[in-house]
Coordinates of C-alpha atoms in Angstrom, one line a residue:
M1 CA -53.5 -80.4 -134.3
I2 CA -52.9 -81.8 -130.8
N3 CA -49.3 -83.2 -130.1
R4 CA -49.1 -86.8 -129.0
I5 CA -47.9 -87.1 -125.5
T6 CA -46.4 -90.2 -124.0
A7 CA -47.1 -90.0 -120.3
S8 CA -44.0 -90.4 -118.2
P9 CA -44.6 -91.9 -114.6
I10 CA -44.0 -88.5 -113.1
Y11 CA -46.1 -86.6 -115.6
G12 CA -48.8 -89.4 -115.3
S13 CA -49.1 -89.2 -111.6
L14 CA -49.2 -85.3 -111.6
L15 CA -51.9 -85.3 -114.2
L16 CA -54.0 -88.0 -112.3
L17 CA -53.6 -85.8 -109.3
L18 CA -55.1 -82.8 -111.2
L19 CA -57.9 -84.9 -112.7
F20 CA -58.9 -87.2 -109.7
G21 CA -57.7 -85.4 -106.6
D22 CA -55.7 -87.1 -103.8
I23 CA -55.1 -90.7 -104.5
G24 CA -54.9 -93.3 -101.8
Y25 CA -52.8 -96.4 -102.2
S26 CA -53.6 -99.9 -101.2
Q27 CA -52.4 -103.4 -102.3
F28 CA -51.7 -101.4 -105.6
D29 CA -53.1 -98.2 -106.9
P30 CA -55.2 -98.7 -110.1
Y31 CA -54.3 -95.1 -111.4
Q32 CA -50.7 -96.0 -111.2
L33 CA -51.4 -99.1 -113.2
G34 CA -52.8 -97.1 -116.1
R35 CA -55.3 -98.4 -118.6
G36 CA -54.3 -102.0 -118.7
I37 CA -54.8 -102.4 -122.3
H38 CA -54.3 -105.8 -123.9
A39 CA -55.2 -107.4 -127.3
M40 CA -55.8 -110.9 -128.3
S41 CA -56.3 -112.8 -131.5
T42 CA -59.9 -114.3 -131.9
D43 CA -61.7 -116.0 -134.7
E44 CA -63.4 -112.6 -135.4
G45 CA -60.2 -110.6 -135.4
I46 CA -58.1 -108.7 -132.8
F47 CA -60.1 -107.9 -129.6
L48 CA -58.9 -105.1 -127.6
S49 CA -59.9 -104.1 -124.0
W50 CA -58.8 -101.4 -121.6
R51 CA -59.8 -100.0 -118.0
S52 CA -62.3 -97.3 -117.3
Y53 CA -61.7 -95.0 -114.3
P54 CA -64.6 -93.8 -112.1
Q55 CA -64.1 -90.2 -112.8
D56 CA -64.0 -90.8 -116.6
A57 CA -67.5 -89.4 -117.3
H58 CA -66.8 -86.3 -115.0
N59 CA -63.6 -85.4 -116.9
E60 CA -65.0 -86.1 -120.3
I61 CA -62.5 -89.0 -121.0
S62 CA -62.5 -90.4 -124.3
F63 CA -60.2 -92.9 -126.5
Q64 CA -58.7 -93.3 -129.9
L65 CA -57.1 -96.4 -131.3
L66 CA -54.1 -96.7 -133.6
R67 CA -53.1 -99.7 -135.6
N68 CA -49.6 -99.6 -137.0
E69 CA -49.5 -95.8 -136.1
K70 CA -52.6 -95.2 -138.2
E71 CA -56.1 -94.3 -136.9
L72 CA -58.2 -97.3 -136.5
L73 CA -60.8 -95.9 -134.0
P74 CA -61.2 -92.1 -134.2
S75 CA -61.0 -89.9 -131.0
G76 CA -64.3 -89.4 -129.0
Q77 CA -64.9 -93.0 -128.3
Q78 CA -65.9 -93.9 -124.7
L79 CA -66.3 -97.8 -124.8
T80 CA -63.3 -99.5 -123.3
N81 CA -63.3 -102.4 -125.8
H82 CA -63.1 -102.8 -129.6
L83 CA -63.0 -105.7 -132.0
D84 CA -60.9 -105.0 -135.1
P85 CA -62.2 -107.5 -137.7
N86 CA -59.1 -106.8 -140.0
G87 CA -56.5 -106.9 -137.4
K88 CA -53.6 -109.5 -137.4
I89 CA -51.2 -110.8 -134.7
S90 CA -48.4 -109.0 -136.5
D91 CA -50.1 -105.7 -136.1
S92 CA -49.3 -103.1 -133.3
Y93 CA -51.8 -101.0 -131.4
Q94 CA -51.8 -97.8 -129.3
L95 CA -54.4 -96.3 -127.1
L96 CA -54.7 -92.5 -126.8
T97 CA -56.6 -91.0 -124.0
Y98 CA -58.2 -87.6 -124.0
A99 CA -59.6 -85.3 -121.4
N100 CA -62.0 -82.8 -122.4
G101 CA -60.7 -83.2 -125.8
D102 CA -57.1 -82.8 -124.9
L103 CA -54.7 -85.7 -125.5
I104 CA -53.3 -86.5 -122.0
S105 CA -51.5 -90.1 -122.8
T106 CA -50.5 -92.3 -125.5
S107 CA -49.7 -96.0 -124.6
S108 CA -46.7 -98.0 -125.7
K109 CA -47.1 -100.0 -128.7
L110 CA -48.8 -103.3 -128.1
Q111 CA -48.7 -106.7 -129.9
P112 CA -51.7 -108.9 -129.6
W113 CA -51.7 -112.4 -128.0
A114 CA -51.5 -115.1 -130.6
E115 CA -54.4 -116.9 -128.8
E116 CA -57.4 -116.0 -126.7
Y117 CA -55.0 -116.4 -123.7
Q118 CA -51.5 -115.4 -122.5
K119 CA -49.0 -118.2 -121.7
I120 CA -46.4 -117.7 -119.1
D121 CA -43.7 -120.1 -118.7
L122 CA -42.6 -120.7 -115.1
Q123 CA -39.5 -122.3 -113.5
T124 CA -41.5 -125.1 -111.6
P125 CA -39.0 -127.4 -109.5
K126 CA -39.1 -131.0 -110.5
G127 CA -41.8 -132.8 -108.6
Y128 CA -43.6 -129.5 -107.7
H129 CA -46.9 -128.1 -108.9
I130 CA -48.5 -124.6 -109.2
N131 CA -50.9 -123.8 -106.4
D132 CA -52.6 -120.4 -105.4
G133 CA -51.4 -117.1 -106.7
S134 CA -51.6 -113.3 -106.0
I135 CA -50.7 -110.3 -107.6
G136 CA -49.1 -106.8 -106.8
D137 CA -46.7 -104.3 -107.9
L138 CA -43.7 -105.9 -106.5
D139 CA -41.1 -103.6 -107.9
G140 CA -42.9 -100.2 -108.2
D141 CA -42.7 -100.1 -112.0
G142 CA -46.4 -99.6 -112.2
Q143 CA -47.1 -103.1 -113.6
L144 CA -48.6 -106.0 -111.8
E145 CA -46.4 -109.1 -111.0
L146 CA -47.3 -112.5 -109.9
L147 CA -46.7 -114.4 -106.6
I148 CA -47.1 -118.2 -107.1
K149 CA -47.1 -120.7 -104.2
M150 CA -45.6 -124.0 -105.3
E151 CA -46.0 -127.3 -103.3
N152 CA -45.0 -130.9 -103.8
R153 CA -46.3 -133.2 -101.2
S154 CA -49.1 -131.6 -99.1
H155 CA -51.7 -132.5 -96.6
D156 CA -54.9 -131.3 -94.9
N157 CA -54.6 -130.6 -91.3
S158 CA -56.6 -133.6 -90.5
H159 CA -54.4 -135.9 -92.3
K160 CA -50.9 -137.1 -91.1
G161 CA -47.9 -137.4 -93.2
Y162 CA -44.8 -135.5 -94.2
T163 CA -44.9 -132.6 -96.7
D164 CA -42.2 -131.0 -98.8
P165 CA -41.1 -127.3 -98.3
V166 CA -43.4 -124.6 -99.6
L167 CA -41.9 -122.3 -102.3
L168 CA -43.0 -118.7 -103.1
H169 CA -42.0 -117.7 -106.7
A170 CA -42.4 -114.0 -107.9
Y171 CA -42.6 -113.5 -111.6
E172 CA -42.8 -110.7 -114.1
M173 CA -45.7 -111.0 -116.4
D174 CA -43.2 -112.3 -119.2
G175 CA -42.2 -115.2 -117.0
E176 CA -39.0 -113.8 -115.6
L177 CA -38.3 -115.2 -112.2
M178 CA -37.6 -112.5 -109.8
W179 CA -36.9 -114.5 -106.7
S180 CA -37.9 -117.6 -104.7
I181 CA -38.5 -118.0 -101.0
D182 CA -38.3 -121.4 -99.4
L183 CA -40.2 -121.6 -96.2
G184 CA -38.5 -124.7 -95.4
I185 CA -39.3 -128.0 -93.5
N186 CA -40.8 -126.5 -90.4
I187 CA -43.9 -124.9 -92.4
R188 CA -46.2 -127.8 -93.4
A189 CA -47.7 -127.7 -96.8
G190 CA -51.5 -127.6 -97.4
A191 CA -54.4 -125.1 -97.9
H192 CA -54.7 -124.2 -94.2
Y193 CA -51.0 -123.4 -93.4
T194 CA -49.5 -120.8 -95.7
Q195 CA -51.7 -117.7 -96.3
M196 CA -49.5 -115.2 -98.4
M197 CA -50.5 -111.6 -98.3
V198 CA -49.2 -109.1 -101.1
A199 CA -49.8 -105.5 -100.2
D200 CA -48.1 -102.3 -100.1
L201 CA -48.0 -102.0 -96.2
D202 CA -45.7 -98.9 -95.8
G203 CA -47.0 -96.6 -98.6
D204 CA -43.8 -96.7 -100.7
H205 CA -45.8 -97.8 -103.9
I206 CA -44.0 -101.2 -103.7
A207 CA -45.8 -104.3 -102.4
E208 CA -44.5 -106.5 -99.5
I209 CA -45.2 -110.1 -98.9
I210 CA -46.0 -111.3 -95.4
C211 CA -46.7 -114.8 -94.3
K212 CA -46.0 -117.3 -91.4
T213 CA -42.3 -118.6 -91.3
A214 CA -40.1 -120.7 -89.0
P215 CA -36.5 -121.9 -88.5
G216 CA -35.1 -123.1 -91.8
T217 CA -37.1 -120.5 -94.0
K218 CA -34.8 -118.9 -96.6
D219 CA -35.6 -115.4 -98.2
G220 CA -35.4 -114.5 -101.8
L221 CA -31.6 -113.9 -101.5
S222 CA -31.3 -117.5 -100.2
N223 CA -30.4 -116.3 -96.7
Y224 CA -31.9 -117.8 -93.5
L225 CA -34.0 -115.4 -91.5
S226 CA -31.8 -113.3 -89.2
R227 CA -34.0 -110.6 -87.7
G228 CA -35.8 -110.3 -84.4
P229 CA -36.4 -113.8 -82.8
A230 CA -34.9 -115.6 -85.9
A231 CA -31.4 -114.1 -85.3
A232 CA -30.5 -116.8 -82.7
D233 CA -32.5 -119.8 -83.9
D234 CA -31.2 -123.3 -85.1
D235 CA -32.0 -123.3 -88.8
T236 CA -30.9 -127.0 -89.2
A237 CA -33.6 -128.1 -86.5
D238 CA -36.4 -130.5 -87.7
Y239 CA -39.4 -129.8 -85.6
R240 CA -41.7 -132.4 -87.5
N241 CA -43.0 -135.3 -85.4
E242 CA -43.4 -138.9 -86.3
H243 CA -46.8 -138.0 -88.1
G244 CA -45.4 -135.2 -90.1
Y245 CA -47.1 -132.6 -88.0
I246 CA -45.3 -129.5 -86.7
I247 CA -46.6 -128.7 -83.2
S248 CA -43.5 -127.6 -81.4
G249 CA -40.6 -125.1 -82.1
P250 CA -40.4 -121.4 -82.9
E251 CA -43.2 -119.6 -85.0
Y252 CA -42.6 -116.4 -86.9
L253 CA -44.2 -113.8 -89.0
T254 CA -42.0 -112.3 -91.7
V255 CA -42.3 -109.4 -94.0
F256 CA -40.5 -109.9 -97.5
D257 CA -39.3 -107.2 -99.8
G258 CA -41.3 -107.4 -103.1
R259 CA -38.4 -106.6 -105.5
T260 CA -35.8 -109.2 -104.0
G261 CA -37.7 -111.3 -101.6
R262 CA -35.3 -110.1 -99.0
E263 CA -36.4 -110.4 -95.3
L264 CA -37.4 -106.9 -94.0
S265 CA -38.7 -107.7 -90.5
T266 CA -39.6 -110.9 -88.4
T267 CA -41.4 -111.1 -85.2
R268 CA -43.1 -114.1 -83.1
Y269 CA -46.3 -115.3 -84.7
L270 CA -49.1 -114.4 -82.4
P271 CA -50.8 -116.3 -80.9
P272 CA -48.3 -119.1 -80.1
R273 CA -49.5 -122.7 -79.8
H274 CA -49.0 -122.2 -76.1
P275 CA -48.4 -119.1 -74.0
D276 CA -45.8 -120.6 -71.8
T277 CA -43.8 -123.0 -73.9
E278 CA -42.7 -123.6 -77.7
Y279 CA -43.0 -127.3 -76.9
P280 CA -46.6 -128.0 -75.8
S281 CA -47.8 -131.4 -75.0
S282 CA -50.9 -133.0 -76.8
A283 CA -53.0 -132.4 -73.5
Q284 CA -52.0 -128.7 -73.5
L285 CA -52.9 -128.4 -77.2
K286 CA -56.3 -130.1 -76.6
E287 CA -57.2 -127.9 -73.8
L288 CA -56.4 -124.7 -75.8
W289 CA -57.6 -125.6 -79.4
G290 CA -59.9 -128.7 -79.2
D291 CA -57.6 -131.4 -80.2
G292 CA -54.1 -132.6 -79.3
Y293 CA -52.6 -133.8 -82.6
G294 CA -52.2 -130.7 -84.7
N295 CA -55.3 -130.1 -86.7
R296 CA -57.3 -127.2 -85.0
V297 CA -54.2 -125.4 -83.6
D298 CA -52.9 -124.9 -87.2
R299 CA -55.9 -123.5 -89.0
F300 CA -54.8 -120.1 -90.3
L301 CA -56.6 -117.4 -92.1
A302 CA -55.3 -113.9 -93.1
G303 CA -56.4 -110.7 -94.7
V304 CA -55.3 -107.1 -95.4
A305 CA -57.7 -104.3 -94.1
Y306 CA -57.5 -100.5 -93.6
F307 CA -57.6 -99.4 -90.0
D308 CA -56.0 -96.1 -90.8
Q309 CA -54.5 -94.5 -93.9
L310 CA -52.2 -97.4 -94.5
P311 CA -53.3 -101.1 -94.8
S312 CA -52.6 -103.6 -91.8
V313 CA -52.4 -107.4 -92.0
V314 CA -54.6 -109.4 -89.9
M315 CA -53.3 -113.0 -89.1
C316 CA -55.6 -115.3 -87.7
R317 CA -55.4 -118.7 -85.9
G318 CA -58.3 -121.0 -85.0
Y319 CA -62.1 -121.1 -85.9
Y320 CA -63.5 -124.5 -84.8
T321 CA -63.1 -123.6 -81.2
R322 CA -60.8 -121.0 -79.8
T323 CA -60.5 -118.0 -82.2
T324 CA -57.9 -115.6 -82.5
L325 CA -57.2 -112.5 -84.8
A326 CA -53.9 -110.3 -84.6
A327 CA -53.5 -107.0 -86.5
W328 CA -50.1 -106.0 -87.4
D329 CA -48.8 -102.7 -89.0
Y330 CA -45.5 -102.6 -90.9
R331 CA -44.1 -99.1 -90.7
D332 CA -40.6 -97.7 -90.9
G333 CA -39.2 -101.1 -91.4
E334 CA -40.7 -102.8 -88.2
L335 CA -43.7 -105.0 -87.6
T336 CA -45.9 -103.7 -84.6
Q337 CA -49.0 -105.3 -83.1
R338 CA -52.1 -103.1 -83.5
W339 CA -54.7 -105.2 -81.7
F340 CA -55.2 -108.8 -80.6
F341 CA -58.7 -110.5 -80.4
D342 CA -58.9 -113.8 -78.5
T343 CA -62.1 -115.5 -77.5
Q344 CA -60.4 -116.8 -74.4
D345 CA -59.5 -113.5 -73.1
H346 CA -63.0 -112.9 -71.3
E347 CA -65.9 -115.0 -70.6
D348 CA -68.2 -112.6 -72.7
L349 CA -66.1 -113.6 -75.8
R350 CA -66.7 -117.4 -75.5
S351 CA -69.8 -117.1 -77.6
Y352 CA -67.5 -116.0 -80.4
S353 CA -65.6 -119.4 -80.3
G354 CA -66.3 -121.8 -83.2
Q355 CA -67.8 -119.2 -85.6
G356 CA -65.1 -119.1 -88.1
A357 CA -65.0 -120.4 -91.6
H358 CA -62.4 -121.8 -94.1
S359 CA -62.2 -118.2 -95.4
L360 CA -62.8 -114.6 -94.3
S361 CA -63.9 -111.4 -96.1
V362 CA -62.9 -107.8 -95.4
G363 CA -65.0 -104.7 -95.9
D364 CA -66.1 -101.3 -94.5
V365 CA -69.7 -102.6 -93.5
D366 CA -70.5 -99.7 -91.0
G367 CA -69.6 -96.8 -93.3
D368 CA -66.8 -95.2 -91.0
G369 CA -64.1 -95.5 -93.7
L370 CA -62.4 -98.4 -91.8
D371 CA -62.6 -102.1 -92.5
E372 CA -64.2 -104.9 -90.5
I373 CA -63.3 -108.5 -90.5
M374 CA -66.2 -110.8 -91.5
Y375 CA -65.1 -113.9 -89.7
G376 CA -67.6 -116.6 -90.6
A377 CA -70.7 -116.4 -88.5
M378 CA -69.3 -113.4 -86.5
A379 CA -67.7 -109.9 -87.2
I380 CA -64.8 -108.1 -85.7
D381 CA -64.8 -104.4 -85.7
H382 CA -61.9 -102.2 -87.1
D383 CA -60.5 -101.8 -83.5
G384 CA -60.3 -105.5 -82.8
Q385 CA -63.5 -105.4 -80.6
P386 CA -66.3 -107.8 -81.2
L387 CA -69.1 -106.4 -83.5
Y388 CA -71.6 -109.4 -83.3
S389 CA -72.1 -113.1 -83.6
T390 CA -75.0 -115.0 -85.1
H391 CA -74.0 -118.1 -83.2
Y392 CA -74.6 -120.2 -86.1
D393 CA -71.2 -121.8 -86.1
H394 CA -68.7 -122.8 -88.7
G395 CA -68.9 -122.9 -92.3
D396 CA -66.7 -123.4 -95.5
A397 CA -67.6 -120.4 -97.7
T398 CA -68.4 -116.8 -97.0
H399 CA -69.5 -114.0 -99.3
L400 CA -69.6 -110.2 -98.5
A401 CA -71.5 -108.1 -101.1
D402 CA -74.3 -105.8 -102.1
I403 CA -76.5 -109.0 -102.3
I404 CA -79.8 -107.0 -101.9
P405 CA -79.3 -103.7 -103.7
E406 CA -82.7 -102.2 -102.5
R407 CA -81.3 -102.5 -99.0
E408 CA -78.8 -100.0 -97.7
G409 CA -75.3 -101.4 -97.0
L410 CA -73.8 -104.9 -97.6
E411 CA -75.1 -108.4 -96.7
F412 CA -73.2 -111.4 -95.9
F413 CA -74.0 -114.9 -97.0
M414 CA -72.6 -118.2 -95.8
P415 CA -73.5 -121.9 -95.5
H416 CA -73.1 -123.7 -92.3
E417 CA -71.4 -127.0 -91.6
S418 CA -73.6 -128.3 -88.7
A419 CA -77.0 -127.5 -90.2
G420 CA -79.8 -128.6 -87.9
R421 CA -77.5 -128.6 -84.7
V422 CA -79.2 -127.1 -81.7
H423 CA -77.1 -125.4 -79.0
D424 CA -78.1 -122.7 -76.5
G425 CA -81.6 -122.7 -78.0
I426 CA -80.3 -121.8 -81.4
T427 CA -80.7 -124.1 -84.4
N428 CA -78.1 -123.8 -87.0
P429 CA -79.6 -123.2 -90.4
A430 CA -78.2 -124.7 -93.8
L431 CA -77.6 -121.3 -95.0
S432 CA -78.1 -117.6 -93.8
V433 CA -78.1 -114.1 -95.2
R434 CA -77.5 -111.5 -92.8
D435 CA -77.0 -107.6 -92.5
A436 CA -73.2 -107.3 -92.6
R437 CA -73.2 -104.2 -90.3
T438 CA -75.5 -105.4 -87.5
G439 CA -75.6 -109.1 -87.9
Q440 CA -79.5 -109.0 -88.3
V441 CA -80.5 -112.2 -89.9
L442 CA -82.5 -111.5 -93.1
W443 CA -83.4 -115.0 -94.0
T444 CA -82.4 -118.5 -93.6
K445 CA -83.0 -122.1 -95.1
H446 CA -83.0 -125.2 -93.1
Q447 CA -81.8 -128.6 -93.7
I448 CA -79.9 -131.2 -91.7
G449 CA -76.2 -131.9 -92.4
D450 CA -72.9 -130.7 -93.6
I451 CA -73.7 -127.8 -96.0
G452 CA -70.1 -127.7 -97.3
R453 CA -70.2 -125.1 -100.0
G454 CA -72.2 -122.0 -101.3
L455 CA -71.9 -119.2 -103.7
S456 CA -73.5 -115.9 -104.4
A457 CA -73.7 -114.0 -107.7
D458 CA -76.0 -112.2 -109.9
I459 CA -76.7 -115.0 -112.6
T460 CA -80.1 -113.9 -113.8
D461 CA -81.7 -110.6 -114.7
E462 CA -85.2 -111.8 -113.8
Y463 CA -84.8 -111.1 -110.1
P464 CA -83.2 -108.2 -108.5
G465 CA -79.7 -108.5 -106.7
M466 CA -77.7 -111.6 -106.4
E467 CA -78.8 -115.2 -106.2
V468 CA -77.4 -117.7 -103.7
W469 CA -77.3 -121.4 -103.7
A470 CA -75.5 -124.1 -101.7
S471 CA -74.8 -127.8 -101.8
A472 CA -77.1 -130.6 -100.6
G473 CA -79.9 -130.0 -103.2
L474 CA -81.1 -126.7 -101.6
G475 CA -81.8 -125.0 -105.0
V476 CA -81.1 -121.5 -106.3
Y477 CA -82.7 -118.7 -104.3
S478 CA -83.3 -115.0 -105.1
S479 CA -81.7 -112.3 -102.9
L480 CA -84.9 -112.2 -100.8
G481 CA -84.9 -116.1 -100.2
E482 CA -87.5 -117.0 -102.9
K483 CA -86.6 -120.4 -104.5
I484 CA -86.5 -119.7 -108.2
S485 CA -84.9 -123.1 -109.5
D486 CA -83.7 -126.5 -108.6
L487 CA -80.9 -126.5 -111.2
I488 CA -77.9 -125.9 -109.0
P489 CA -74.9 -124.5 -111.0
S490 CA -71.3 -125.1 -109.9
I491 CA -70.5 -123.8 -106.5
N492 CA -66.9 -122.8 -106.8
F493 CA -66.2 -119.4 -108.4
A494 CA -68.0 -116.6 -110.3
I495 CA -66.7 -114.5 -113.1
W496 CA -67.9 -111.5 -115.3
W497 CA -67.2 -112.8 -118.7
D498 CA -69.8 -112.2 -121.6
G499 CA -71.2 -108.8 -122.6
D500 CA -74.2 -108.6 -120.2
L501 CA -74.1 -107.5 -116.6
Q502 CA -74.8 -110.9 -115.1
R503 CA -72.1 -113.0 -113.7
E504 CA -71.0 -116.4 -115.1
L505 CA -69.8 -119.4 -113.2
L506 CA -66.1 -120.6 -113.1
D507 CA -65.4 -124.1 -112.2
K508 CA -62.4 -126.5 -112.9
N509 CA -61.2 -125.4 -116.3
Q510 CA -64.4 -124.1 -117.7
I511 CA -66.9 -121.0 -117.7
T512 CA -70.5 -121.7 -118.0
K513 CA -73.6 -119.4 -118.2
W514 CA -76.7 -120.4 -115.9
H515 CA -80.3 -120.6 -117.2
P516 CA -83.1 -121.8 -115.1
T517 CA -83.5 -124.9 -117.2
H518 CA -79.8 -125.5 -118.6
L519 CA -76.2 -124.4 -118.7
D520 CA -74.3 -122.9 -121.7
T521 CA -70.5 -123.5 -121.9
L522 CA -68.8 -120.4 -122.9
L523 CA -65.1 -121.6 -122.5
L524 CA -63.4 -124.7 -122.1
A525 CA -59.6 -124.6 -121.5
P526 CA -58.4 -128.2 -122.5
D527 CA -54.8 -127.5 -121.8
A528 CA -55.3 -126.0 -118.3
Q529 CA -56.2 -127.4 -115.0
S530 CA -57.7 -126.2 -111.7
N531 CA -56.0 -126.4 -108.1
N532 CA -56.9 -127.7 -104.7
G533 CA -58.7 -131.1 -105.6
T534 CA -62.5 -131.1 -105.3
K535 CA -62.4 -127.2 -104.8
S536 CA -61.5 -126.8 -108.3
T537 CA -60.3 -123.3 -108.0
P538 CA -58.0 -121.4 -110.3
V539 CA -54.5 -120.0 -109.5
L540 CA -56.3 -116.6 -109.4
S541 CA -59.3 -114.8 -110.7
G542 CA -60.2 -111.1 -111.0
D543 CA -60.2 -108.0 -112.9
I544 CA -56.5 -107.7 -113.4
M545 CA -56.2 -106.2 -116.9
G546 CA -58.5 -104.9 -119.6
D547 CA -62.1 -103.5 -118.9
W548 CA -64.4 -104.5 -116.2
R549 CA -64.6 -108.2 -116.9
E550 CA -62.6 -110.6 -115.1
E551 CA -59.7 -112.9 -116.1
V552 CA -58.9 -116.3 -114.9
I553 CA -55.4 -117.8 -114.4
W554 CA -55.0 -121.5 -114.6
R555 CA -51.9 -123.9 -114.3
S556 CA -51.0 -126.0 -117.4
L557 CA -51.3 -129.7 -117.3
D558 CA -47.6 -130.1 -116.9
D559 CA -47.2 -127.4 -114.1
Q560 CA -44.8 -125.6 -116.2
S561 CA -46.9 -122.8 -117.3
L562 CA -49.8 -120.4 -116.4
Y563 CA -52.6 -119.6 -118.8
I564 CA -54.3 -116.1 -118.5
Y565 CA -57.6 -116.1 -120.2
S566 CA -59.5 -112.8 -120.8
T567 CA -62.8 -112.5 -122.4
P568 CA -62.9 -112.0 -126.1
I569 CA -66.5 -111.0 -126.4
P570 CA -67.5 -107.3 -127.1
T571 CA -69.9 -105.4 -124.7
D572 CA -71.8 -102.2 -125.1
Y573 CA -71.3 -101.5 -121.2
S574 CA -68.7 -99.5 -119.8
V575 CA -68.0 -100.1 -116.0
P576 CA -65.1 -98.6 -114.0
S577 CA -62.4 -101.2 -113.4
L578 CA -63.4 -103.4 -110.4
L579 CA -59.9 -102.5 -109.0
F580 CA -61.1 -99.2 -107.8
D581 CA -63.3 -100.7 -105.3
R582 CA -61.5 -101.3 -102.1
N583 CA -63.5 -104.4 -101.0
Y584 CA -62.7 -105.8 -104.3
R585 CA -58.9 -105.2 -104.2
L586 CA -58.7 -106.6 -100.6
A587 CA -60.5 -109.7 -101.8
L588 CA -57.9 -110.4 -104.5
I589 CA -55.4 -110.2 -101.6
W590 CA -57.2 -112.8 -99.4
Q591 CA -58.4 -115.1 -102.3
N592 CA -55.6 -117.5 -101.9
V593 CA -56.6 -118.0 -98.3
A594 CA -57.6 -121.7 -97.3
Y595 CA -60.8 -122.5 -99.4
N596 CA -60.4 -119.8 -102.1
Q597 CA -63.4 -117.7 -102.7
P598 CA -64.2 -115.3 -105.6
P599 CA -64.0 -111.4 -105.1
H600 CA -67.0 -109.2 -104.8
P601 CA -67.3 -105.5 -105.2
S602 CA -69.1 -103.4 -102.6
Y603 CA -71.8 -102.2 -104.8
D604 CA -74.4 -103.7 -107.5
I605 CA -72.4 -103.5 -110.7
Q606 CA -75.6 -102.4 -112.6
S607 CA -75.4 -99.1 -110.6
K608 CA -72.1 -98.3 -112.2
A609 CA -72.8 -99.3 -115.7
I610 CA -73.2 -96.9 -118.7
K611 CA -74.5 -98.5 -121.9
Y612 CA -73.2 -96.9 -125.2

């Protein structure tokens, strides 16, 4: 008889090194996070789900389930979900994991959720509402924590008006508030201003938080910033002009400690509004950025990428005209600049101006083990050098994925805002699919107007690869550009939810399944609401617990709670947790950026699936 072993963090790490070899860390390490088992009450009983690792088949990994310390599911099981029709919410469950028949770990006792969701009560200040979220191991305990952006009054860059300070709250999954950062009155609130990156930047297995800051920002210890250029600033200064814009005054980039929210390092934000002064005139701003009132100068994007063994942060400014990207490393307690890309640096780079989107994507598109930045209609190599530009101009949404599985490498899909516009002999298409490595345009569809949104997901098994569609009545197209339906589904998020390998649609507070002639509603969350107005996006969505299917986090109607929904549907498929794919993990980091977009893995999920 095999003795039961409860794996300690040290034992578990050593064992995983033996089983899986050297483990690299990123935003969080999936191996460190364990199997992520959770249980929920459903109409059919208690449904349980847990993670599969990529090497499970190689190491003959199997599972056993206990209910109330008695065998429920015998050892030797390889599926990573189970429906217990006789289970009750008062029962406790444990997952036992075996390698080559030997017991290697036993999970802690687990109590089921009382509903098909987990409710987390937050400490939302009066008048504020919950906005975008992110996840990371903020305290090094091997569990995921939540970072939530909270706003009161906010405005788009194109709209004047005063806003209230943006707050960043860190929570344990049980709702315990870890700390709160107040970005202050000199950081404007809105989708294009605060892009919060959560990642383990220095390799200590504890995530840091990095974002744009200013005089008046208070860290998680309620102290004003005091490092670098913030040491001698005036934290009582109010740099808002009569229209509520902030187009003068110091600008910073700050790294905060995940455990406490304490300021770790602050440097000047790159690039500044103007190279010579912190108080540029409207005419100077218009010359540099395209308008003088504070719209285009404050269009920010951000991402995390691997340019060596540890992740770097890429902070971006501008995409309608002048375009800049700055890569930063956080090592040994200090922020240092790795590279800087600016379309004004050289005449040859002017063709890269105006190519950005309201989002970006990150991934290794050329197979060298290092990441590139897909910046709308152009791409930047891992060393900050231009990779290519399609010259198709700005768009709202971008999608980097294995859209066409029979082709080698990744593809990139985006709609374009100025469809039909002709410049330099090039006509902007309504949407385009390109080779992500070379920029070769594989196919386009043409129409005139602002094609504001587009989405790519494998929503039918009748055609290989992922389907794509966009607004303005363009229809649904196969991965090769064949029109397959006029029934356009929602164009916001996609989610793996039911038991097959196709993806479902996530929009507002519901999940639907697309068919060529109709839509089926799989989930409607009546007590939940989406974010960001017509964008109708969740707080966060991705594979954050359980098996390979994805979770969605919505805010409550009163903005006092979060609802984490996970699928209650059994499946015969086992797929390694999507967290093991670097492109996917990095997409969870940048999901909160500007116009939020869903994460995609770097592979066709059908190539990884095993059916039992």
